[in-house]
Amino acid sequence: MKRLLLVSLRGGCGSTTMTANLAQSLVKINKSVLAIDGVPENLLRLHLGLPFEERDGWAARVLTDEHWYDAGFSSPQGVDFLPFGELEADSRQRFYQNQSRTVTSLSHALLDLAEQSKWQLFHGEFWQISNIDWQNFVASMDMVFVVIKADAMNYALLQSQCLCNQILRELMDSGKIRFILNQYQPETEIGRDFSLVLKQELQSLLVPVFMHKDTALAECAANLTTIQHYAPMSQAAKDYQALAFWCVSSLASSTSQD
């Protein structure tokens, strides 16, 4: 089983889109995939065919001691996934108050599902990387992807985090973290400049597949689907397929080295 955690360095970098489309690309090359949304905004479902009005999810069921895996769905294109679900303010507060127990329970349950889903993609938030309640969960991942953009805001925040976030530095030193450059615009000078700087500073920690900015991706979410189904000949579809192959190759290499 391969387990990936995908987070954005800051809002708007695209980890939700990344999770859905990478999951779909892995399915396209005959991998069994379970995508799990760990973010209360509950937006991963929009990429995987779940209707806007559907409110069910694993988080709400955890709070009522129900079998949370009954909240699972399968997308029309074959991705199994667990939406976070919709929580009212008081329910969300209770969820975070019991976060340690919830995360431990989720982690064990996902390990039990290893035979059914050979690949598990967890959509999370950047703060979880250094949160004590999530440390064992993060440690159980084969790879953590941090989605970034080639702009001044992301570069400044990355420098700050590398300086102040000890856990992030440890994960970088161990090689568990990889950075994915998203919404890349090679036709702009700023895009080219910051991509070169990031490539020089991150070196092997920067995934060599750059994800180009593609307007078709925004249209996908509006149509409750992924780029592979909506625009299979687009640049974005090619990028995600290349990323899927890179993941398979890289994780196979790391397993053989272990």
Short mmCIF file of C-alpha atoms in Angstrom, two decimals, residues 155-165 169:
data_model
loop_
_atom_site.label_atom_id
_atom_site.label_comp_id
_atom_site.label_asym_id
_atom_site.label_seq_id
_atom_site.Cartn_x
_atom_site.Cartn_y
_atom_site.Cartn_z
CA TYR A 155 8.51 31.86 -1.92
CA ALA A 156 8.46 34.17 1.12
CA LEU A 157 6.26 31.78 3.12
CA LEU A 158 8.44 28.83 2.20
CA GLN A 159 11.55 30.65 3.40
CA SER A 160 9.80 31.50 6.67
CA GLN A 161 8.62 27.93 7.23
CA CYS A 162 12.02 26.46 6.44
CA LEU A 163 13.53 28.80 9.01
CA CYS A 164 10.97 28.44 11.82
CA ASN A 165 9.28 25.05 11.37
CA ARG A 169 12.95 20.83 8.16
#
